[in-house]
PDB file of C-alpha atoms in Angstrom:
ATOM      1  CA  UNK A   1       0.000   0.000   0.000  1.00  0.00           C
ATOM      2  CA  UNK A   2       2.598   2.745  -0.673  1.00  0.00           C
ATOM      3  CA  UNK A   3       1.067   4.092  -4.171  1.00  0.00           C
ATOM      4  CA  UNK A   4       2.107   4.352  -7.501  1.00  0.00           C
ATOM      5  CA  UNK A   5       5.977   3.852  -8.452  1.00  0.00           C
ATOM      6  CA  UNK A   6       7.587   5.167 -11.935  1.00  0.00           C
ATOM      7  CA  UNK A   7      10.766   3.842 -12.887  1.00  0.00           C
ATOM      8  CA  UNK A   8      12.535   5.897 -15.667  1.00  0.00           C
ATOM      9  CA  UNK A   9      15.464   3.911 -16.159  1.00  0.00           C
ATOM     10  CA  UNK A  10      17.422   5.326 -13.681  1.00  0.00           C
ATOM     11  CA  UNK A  11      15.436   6.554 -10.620  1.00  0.00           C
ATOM     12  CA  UNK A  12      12.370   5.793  -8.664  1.00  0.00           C
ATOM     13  CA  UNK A  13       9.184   8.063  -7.988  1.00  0.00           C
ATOM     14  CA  UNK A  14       6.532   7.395  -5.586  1.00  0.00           C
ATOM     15  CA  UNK A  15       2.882   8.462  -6.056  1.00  0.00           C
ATOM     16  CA  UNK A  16       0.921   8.094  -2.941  1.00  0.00           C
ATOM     17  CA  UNK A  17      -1.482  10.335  -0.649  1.00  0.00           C
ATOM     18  CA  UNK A  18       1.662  12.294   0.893  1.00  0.00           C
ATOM     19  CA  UNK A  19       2.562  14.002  -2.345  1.00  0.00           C
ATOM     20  CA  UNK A  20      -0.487  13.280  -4.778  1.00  0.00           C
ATOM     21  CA  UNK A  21      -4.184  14.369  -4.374  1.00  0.00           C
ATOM     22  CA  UNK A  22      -4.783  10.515  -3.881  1.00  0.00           C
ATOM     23  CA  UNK A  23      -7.271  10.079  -1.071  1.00  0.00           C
ATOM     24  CA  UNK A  24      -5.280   5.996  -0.229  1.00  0.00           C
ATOM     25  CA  UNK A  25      -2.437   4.627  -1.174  1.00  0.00           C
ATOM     26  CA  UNK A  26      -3.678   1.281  -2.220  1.00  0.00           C
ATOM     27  CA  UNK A  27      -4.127   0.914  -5.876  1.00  0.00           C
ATOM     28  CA  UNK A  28      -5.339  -1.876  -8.084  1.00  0.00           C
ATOM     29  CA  UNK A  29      -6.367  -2.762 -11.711  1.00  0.00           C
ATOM     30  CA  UNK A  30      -3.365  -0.135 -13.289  1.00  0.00           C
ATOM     31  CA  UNK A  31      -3.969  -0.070 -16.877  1.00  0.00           C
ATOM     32  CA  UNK A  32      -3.241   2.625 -19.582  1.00  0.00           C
ATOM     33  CA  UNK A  33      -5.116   3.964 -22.022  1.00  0.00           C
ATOM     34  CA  UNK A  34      -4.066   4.642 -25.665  1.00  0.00           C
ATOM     35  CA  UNK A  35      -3.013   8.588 -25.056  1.00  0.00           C
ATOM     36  CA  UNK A  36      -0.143   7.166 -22.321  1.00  0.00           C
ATOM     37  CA  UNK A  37      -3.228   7.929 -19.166  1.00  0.00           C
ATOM     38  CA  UNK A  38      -2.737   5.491 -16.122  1.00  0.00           C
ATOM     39  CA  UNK A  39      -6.083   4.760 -15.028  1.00  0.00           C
ATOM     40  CA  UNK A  40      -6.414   3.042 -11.313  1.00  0.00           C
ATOM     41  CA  UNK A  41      -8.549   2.071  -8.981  1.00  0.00           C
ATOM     42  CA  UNK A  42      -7.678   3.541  -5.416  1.00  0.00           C
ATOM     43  CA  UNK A  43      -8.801   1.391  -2.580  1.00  0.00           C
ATOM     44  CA  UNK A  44      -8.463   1.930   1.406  1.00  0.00           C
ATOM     45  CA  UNK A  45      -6.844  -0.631   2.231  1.00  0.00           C
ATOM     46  CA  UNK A  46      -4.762  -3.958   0.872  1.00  0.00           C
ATOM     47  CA  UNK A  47      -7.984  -6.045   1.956  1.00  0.00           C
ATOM     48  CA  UNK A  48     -10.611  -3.821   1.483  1.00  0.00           C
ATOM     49  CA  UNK A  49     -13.009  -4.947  -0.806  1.00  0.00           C
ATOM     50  CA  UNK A  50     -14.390  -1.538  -1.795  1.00  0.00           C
ATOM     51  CA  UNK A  51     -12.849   0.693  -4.496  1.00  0.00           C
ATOM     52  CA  UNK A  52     -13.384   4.527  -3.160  1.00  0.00           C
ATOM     53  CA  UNK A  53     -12.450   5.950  -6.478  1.00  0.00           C
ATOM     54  CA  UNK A  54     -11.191   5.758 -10.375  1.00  0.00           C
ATOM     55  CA  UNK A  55      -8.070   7.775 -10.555  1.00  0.00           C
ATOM     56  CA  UNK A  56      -6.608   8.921 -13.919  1.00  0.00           C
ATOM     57  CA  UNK A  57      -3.227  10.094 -14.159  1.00  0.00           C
ATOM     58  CA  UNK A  58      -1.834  11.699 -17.158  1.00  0.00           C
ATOM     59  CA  UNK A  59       1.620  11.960 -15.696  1.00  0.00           C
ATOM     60  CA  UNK A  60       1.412  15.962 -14.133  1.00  0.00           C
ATOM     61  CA  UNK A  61      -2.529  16.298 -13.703  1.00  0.00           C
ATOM     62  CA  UNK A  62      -4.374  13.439 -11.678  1.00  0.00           C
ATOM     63  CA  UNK A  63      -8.160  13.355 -11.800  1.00  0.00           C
ATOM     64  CA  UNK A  64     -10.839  11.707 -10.018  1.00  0.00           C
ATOM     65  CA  UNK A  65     -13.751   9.483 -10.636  1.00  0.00           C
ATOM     66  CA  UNK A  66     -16.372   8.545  -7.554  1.00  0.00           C
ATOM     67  CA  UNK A  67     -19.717   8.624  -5.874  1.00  0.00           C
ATOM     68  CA  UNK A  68     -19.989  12.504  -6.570  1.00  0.00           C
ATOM     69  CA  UNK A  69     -19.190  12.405 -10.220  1.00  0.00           C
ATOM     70  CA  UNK A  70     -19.804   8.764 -11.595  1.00  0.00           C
ATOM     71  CA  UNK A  71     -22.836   7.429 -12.793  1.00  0.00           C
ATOM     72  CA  UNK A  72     -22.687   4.536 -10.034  1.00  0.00           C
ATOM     73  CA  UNK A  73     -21.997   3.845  -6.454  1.00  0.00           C
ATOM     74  CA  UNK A  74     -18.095   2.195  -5.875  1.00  0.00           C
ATOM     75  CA  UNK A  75     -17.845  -0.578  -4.458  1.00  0.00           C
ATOM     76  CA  UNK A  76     -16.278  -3.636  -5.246  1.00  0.00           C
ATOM     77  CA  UNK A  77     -14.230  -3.410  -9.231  1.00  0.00           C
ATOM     78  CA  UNK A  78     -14.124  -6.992 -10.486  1.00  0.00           C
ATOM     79  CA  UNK A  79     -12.672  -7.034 -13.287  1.00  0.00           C
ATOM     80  CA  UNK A  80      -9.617  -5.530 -14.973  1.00  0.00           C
ATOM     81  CA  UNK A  81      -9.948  -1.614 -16.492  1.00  0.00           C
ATOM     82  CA  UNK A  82      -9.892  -2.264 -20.309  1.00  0.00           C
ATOM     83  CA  UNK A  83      -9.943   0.130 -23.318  1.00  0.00           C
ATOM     84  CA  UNK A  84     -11.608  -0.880 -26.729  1.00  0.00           C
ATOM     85  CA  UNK A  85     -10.313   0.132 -29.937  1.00  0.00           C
ATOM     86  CA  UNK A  86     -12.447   3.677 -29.835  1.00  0.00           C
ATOM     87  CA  UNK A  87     -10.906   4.172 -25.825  1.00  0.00           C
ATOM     88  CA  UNK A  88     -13.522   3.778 -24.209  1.00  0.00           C
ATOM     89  CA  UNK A  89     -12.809   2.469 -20.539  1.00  0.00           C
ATOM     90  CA  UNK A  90     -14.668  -0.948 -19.078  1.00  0.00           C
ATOM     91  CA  UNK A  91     -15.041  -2.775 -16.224  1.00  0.00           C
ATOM     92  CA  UNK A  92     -17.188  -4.633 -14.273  1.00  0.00           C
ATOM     93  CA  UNK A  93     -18.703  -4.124 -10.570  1.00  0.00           C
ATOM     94  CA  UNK A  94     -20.517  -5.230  -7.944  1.00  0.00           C
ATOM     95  CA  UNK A  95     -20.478  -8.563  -5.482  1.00  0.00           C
ATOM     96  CA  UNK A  96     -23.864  -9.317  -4.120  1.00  0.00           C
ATOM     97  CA  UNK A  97     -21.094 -11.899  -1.772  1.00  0.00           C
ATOM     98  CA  UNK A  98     -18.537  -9.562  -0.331  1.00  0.00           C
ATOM     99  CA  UNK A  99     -20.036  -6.098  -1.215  1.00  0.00           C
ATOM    100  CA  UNK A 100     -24.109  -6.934  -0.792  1.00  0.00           C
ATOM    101  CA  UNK A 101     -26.341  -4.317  -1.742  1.00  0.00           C
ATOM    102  CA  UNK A 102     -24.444  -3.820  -4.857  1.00  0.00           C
ATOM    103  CA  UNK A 103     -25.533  -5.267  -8.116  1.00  0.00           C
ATOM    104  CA  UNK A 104     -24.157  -3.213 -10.694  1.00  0.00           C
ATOM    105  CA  UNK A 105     -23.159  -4.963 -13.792  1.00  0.00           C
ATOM    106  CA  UNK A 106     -21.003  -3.702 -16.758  1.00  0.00           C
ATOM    107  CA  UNK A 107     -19.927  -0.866 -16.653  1.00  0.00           C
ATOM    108  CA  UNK A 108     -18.641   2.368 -19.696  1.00  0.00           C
ATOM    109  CA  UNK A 109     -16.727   4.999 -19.330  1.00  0.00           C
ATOM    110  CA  UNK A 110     -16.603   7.174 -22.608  1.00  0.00           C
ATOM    111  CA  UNK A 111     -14.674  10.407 -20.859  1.00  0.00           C
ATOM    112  CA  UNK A 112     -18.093  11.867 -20.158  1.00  0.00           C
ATOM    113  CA  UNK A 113     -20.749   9.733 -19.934  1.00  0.00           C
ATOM    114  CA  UNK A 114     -21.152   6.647 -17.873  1.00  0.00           C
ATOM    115  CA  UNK A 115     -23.011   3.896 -19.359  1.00  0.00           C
ATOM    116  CA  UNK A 116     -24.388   0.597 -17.304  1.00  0.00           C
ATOM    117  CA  UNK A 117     -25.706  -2.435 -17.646  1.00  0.00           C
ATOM    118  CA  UNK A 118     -27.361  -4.174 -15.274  1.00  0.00           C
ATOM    119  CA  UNK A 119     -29.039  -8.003 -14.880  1.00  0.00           C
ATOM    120  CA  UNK A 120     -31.787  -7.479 -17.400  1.00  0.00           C
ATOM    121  CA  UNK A 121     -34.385  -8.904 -15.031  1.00  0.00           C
ATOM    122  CA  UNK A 122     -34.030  -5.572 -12.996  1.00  0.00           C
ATOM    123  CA  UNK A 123     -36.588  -2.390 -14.038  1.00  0.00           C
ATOM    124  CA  UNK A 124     -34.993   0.300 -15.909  1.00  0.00           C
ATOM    125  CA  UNK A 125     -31.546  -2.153 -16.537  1.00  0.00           C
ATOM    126  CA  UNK A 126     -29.888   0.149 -18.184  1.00  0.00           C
ATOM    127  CA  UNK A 127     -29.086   3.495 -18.136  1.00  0.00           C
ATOM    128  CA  UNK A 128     -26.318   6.536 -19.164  1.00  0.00           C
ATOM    129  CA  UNK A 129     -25.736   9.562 -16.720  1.00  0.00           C
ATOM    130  CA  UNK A 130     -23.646  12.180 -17.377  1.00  0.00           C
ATOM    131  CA  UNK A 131     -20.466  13.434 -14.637  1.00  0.00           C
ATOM    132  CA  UNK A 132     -22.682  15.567 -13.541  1.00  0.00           C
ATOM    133  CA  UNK A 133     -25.547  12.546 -12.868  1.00  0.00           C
ATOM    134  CA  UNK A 134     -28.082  13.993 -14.594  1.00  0.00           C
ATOM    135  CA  UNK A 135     -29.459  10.738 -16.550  1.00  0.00           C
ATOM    136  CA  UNK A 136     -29.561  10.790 -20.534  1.00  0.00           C
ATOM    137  CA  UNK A 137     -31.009   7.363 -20.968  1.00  0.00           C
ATOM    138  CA  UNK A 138     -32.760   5.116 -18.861  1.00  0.00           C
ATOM    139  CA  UNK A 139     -34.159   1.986 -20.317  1.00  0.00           C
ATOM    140  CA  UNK A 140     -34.528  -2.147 -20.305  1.00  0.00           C
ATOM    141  CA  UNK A 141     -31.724  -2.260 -23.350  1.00  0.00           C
ATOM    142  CA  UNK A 142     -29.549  -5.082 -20.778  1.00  0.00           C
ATOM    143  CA  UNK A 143     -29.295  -8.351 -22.009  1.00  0.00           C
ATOM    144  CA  UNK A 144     -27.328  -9.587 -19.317  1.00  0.00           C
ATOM    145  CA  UNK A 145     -28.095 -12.309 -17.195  1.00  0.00           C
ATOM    146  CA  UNK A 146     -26.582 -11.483 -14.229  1.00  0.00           C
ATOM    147  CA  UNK A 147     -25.338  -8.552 -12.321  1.00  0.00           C
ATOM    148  CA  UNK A 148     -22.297 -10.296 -11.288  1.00  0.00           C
ATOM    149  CA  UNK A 149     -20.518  -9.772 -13.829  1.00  0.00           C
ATOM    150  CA  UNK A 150     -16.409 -11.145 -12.684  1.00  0.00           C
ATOM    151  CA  UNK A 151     -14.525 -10.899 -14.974  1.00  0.00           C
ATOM    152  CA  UNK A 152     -14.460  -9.151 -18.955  1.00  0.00           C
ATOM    153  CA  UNK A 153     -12.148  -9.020 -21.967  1.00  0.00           C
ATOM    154  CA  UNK A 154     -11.925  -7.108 -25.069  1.00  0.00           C
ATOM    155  CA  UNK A 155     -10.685  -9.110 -28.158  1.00  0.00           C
ATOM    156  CA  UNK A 156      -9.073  -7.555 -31.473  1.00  0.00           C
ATOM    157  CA  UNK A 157     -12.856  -7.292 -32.711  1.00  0.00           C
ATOM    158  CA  UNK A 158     -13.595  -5.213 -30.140  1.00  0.00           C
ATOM    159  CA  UNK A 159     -15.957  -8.398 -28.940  1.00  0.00           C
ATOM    160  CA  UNK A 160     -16.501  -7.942 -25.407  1.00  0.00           C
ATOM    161  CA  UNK A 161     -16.884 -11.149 -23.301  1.00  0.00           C
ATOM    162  CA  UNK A 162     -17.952 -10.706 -19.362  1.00  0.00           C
ATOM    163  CA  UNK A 163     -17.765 -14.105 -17.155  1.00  0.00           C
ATOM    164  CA  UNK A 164     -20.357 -13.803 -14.742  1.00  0.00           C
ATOM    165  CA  UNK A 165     -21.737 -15.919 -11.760  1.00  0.00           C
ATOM    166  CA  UNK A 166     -24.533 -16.760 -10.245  1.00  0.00           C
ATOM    167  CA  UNK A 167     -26.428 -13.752  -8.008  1.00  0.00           C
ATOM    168  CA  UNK A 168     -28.422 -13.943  -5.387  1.00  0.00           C
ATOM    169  CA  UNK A 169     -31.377 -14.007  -7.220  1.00  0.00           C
ATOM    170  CA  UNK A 170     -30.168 -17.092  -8.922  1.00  0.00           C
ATOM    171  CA  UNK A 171     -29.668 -15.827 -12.591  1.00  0.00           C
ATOM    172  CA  UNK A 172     -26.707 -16.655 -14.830  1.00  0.00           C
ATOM    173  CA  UNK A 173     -23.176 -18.795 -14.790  1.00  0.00           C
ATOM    174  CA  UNK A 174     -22.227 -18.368 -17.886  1.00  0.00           C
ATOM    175  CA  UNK A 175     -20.378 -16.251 -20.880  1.00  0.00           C
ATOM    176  CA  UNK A 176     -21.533 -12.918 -22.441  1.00  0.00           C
ATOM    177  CA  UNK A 177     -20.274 -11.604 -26.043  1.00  0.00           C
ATOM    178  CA  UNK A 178     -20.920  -8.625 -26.611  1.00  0.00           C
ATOM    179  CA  UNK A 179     -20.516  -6.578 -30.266  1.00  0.00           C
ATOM    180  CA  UNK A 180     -21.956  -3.206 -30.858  1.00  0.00           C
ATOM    181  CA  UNK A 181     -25.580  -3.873 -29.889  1.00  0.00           C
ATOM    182  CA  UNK A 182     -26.048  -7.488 -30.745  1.00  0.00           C
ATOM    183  CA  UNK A 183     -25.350  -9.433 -26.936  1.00  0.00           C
ATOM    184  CA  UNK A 184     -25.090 -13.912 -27.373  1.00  0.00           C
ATOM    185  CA  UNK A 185     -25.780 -15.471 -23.740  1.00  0.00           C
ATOM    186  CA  UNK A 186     -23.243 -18.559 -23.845  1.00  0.00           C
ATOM    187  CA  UNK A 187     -24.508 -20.951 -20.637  1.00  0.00           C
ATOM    188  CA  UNK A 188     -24.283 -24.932 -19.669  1.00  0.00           C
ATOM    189  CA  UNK A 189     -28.583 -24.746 -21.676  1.00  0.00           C
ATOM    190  CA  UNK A 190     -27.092 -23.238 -24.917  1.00  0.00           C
ATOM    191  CA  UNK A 191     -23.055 -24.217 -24.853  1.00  0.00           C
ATOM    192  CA  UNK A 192     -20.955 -26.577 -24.392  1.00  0.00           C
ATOM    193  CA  UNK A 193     -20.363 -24.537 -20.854  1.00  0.00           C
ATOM    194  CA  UNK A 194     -20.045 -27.406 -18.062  1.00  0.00           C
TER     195      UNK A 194
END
């Protein structure tokens, strides 16, 4: 838990909550974006279970995703960040086991809109807010069969394929693909899936 560390070659530079706006010190899922951004999530602890923040660092300016600004409530990240080919920023969250109360799904981050999908069985599944969290779109557009959502990859398609588990309410083990708007459901009915 002592931040972020750069190596240049030659010398060593800590980023942490001493010298950095960062809020903790203990930071998970480090990815980059195309444009050379680190992207983070920023957790209280080592075995704390709930993210309090996105953090984006651009190498001078860092800025801050969270409850006041995202389109969500933070709790428990899942999966890796990923970036698709157009750089938009994915993920998954929510653990109806270790974080209940939370059911949140898939989750996009376009640089000003937040988009989310949600288990499709749920009213209103999915919707897009703004950073200011004034919703744009609120709808049943979700195909997905759970809201535990654990895992997700982006291919060289730009496929995007989210493992999820079994929620509390029962619904879905299985594999999601997802391209553009068309979503295929791969479970143990409909797959070779054991």
């Amino acid at each position: 838990d002592a931040g972020l560390a750069k190596y240049d070659g030659n010398n060593w530079t800590l980023f942490n909550s001493s010298n950095t706006p960062l809020n903790y010190n203990s930071i998970r899922k480090l990815t980059i974006d195309r444009y050379g951004n680190f992207w983070m999530a920023v957790y209280p602890g080592s075995s704390s279970d709930y993210a309090t923040c996105i953090a984006k660092f651009d190498g001078s300016v860092w800025q801050f995703y969270n409850n006041d600004n995202a389109c969500f409530t933070f709790s428990c990240i899942n999966s890796n960040l990923v970036f698709d080919i157009e750089n938009n920023l994915w993920f998954t969250a929510g653990n109806p086991y270790s974080c209940p109360g939370t059911s949140t799904g898939l989750i996009k981050f376009n640089g000003s809109l937040w988009e989310v999908w949600q288990n499709s069985s749920i009213f209103q599944s999915h919707y897009i807010k703004n950073t200011d969290g004034d919703i744009i779109v609120q709808d049943n557009a979700s195909q997905l069969s759970s809201s535990y959502c654990r895992e997700l990859f982006i291919d060289s398609l730009n496929n995007i394929w989210i493992a999820t588990l079994d929620d509390l309410a029962g619904a879905g083990n299985g594999l999601i693909r997802v391209n553009d708007s068309i979503w295929q459901n791969y479970s143990n009915t409909n797959s070779g899936i054991g």
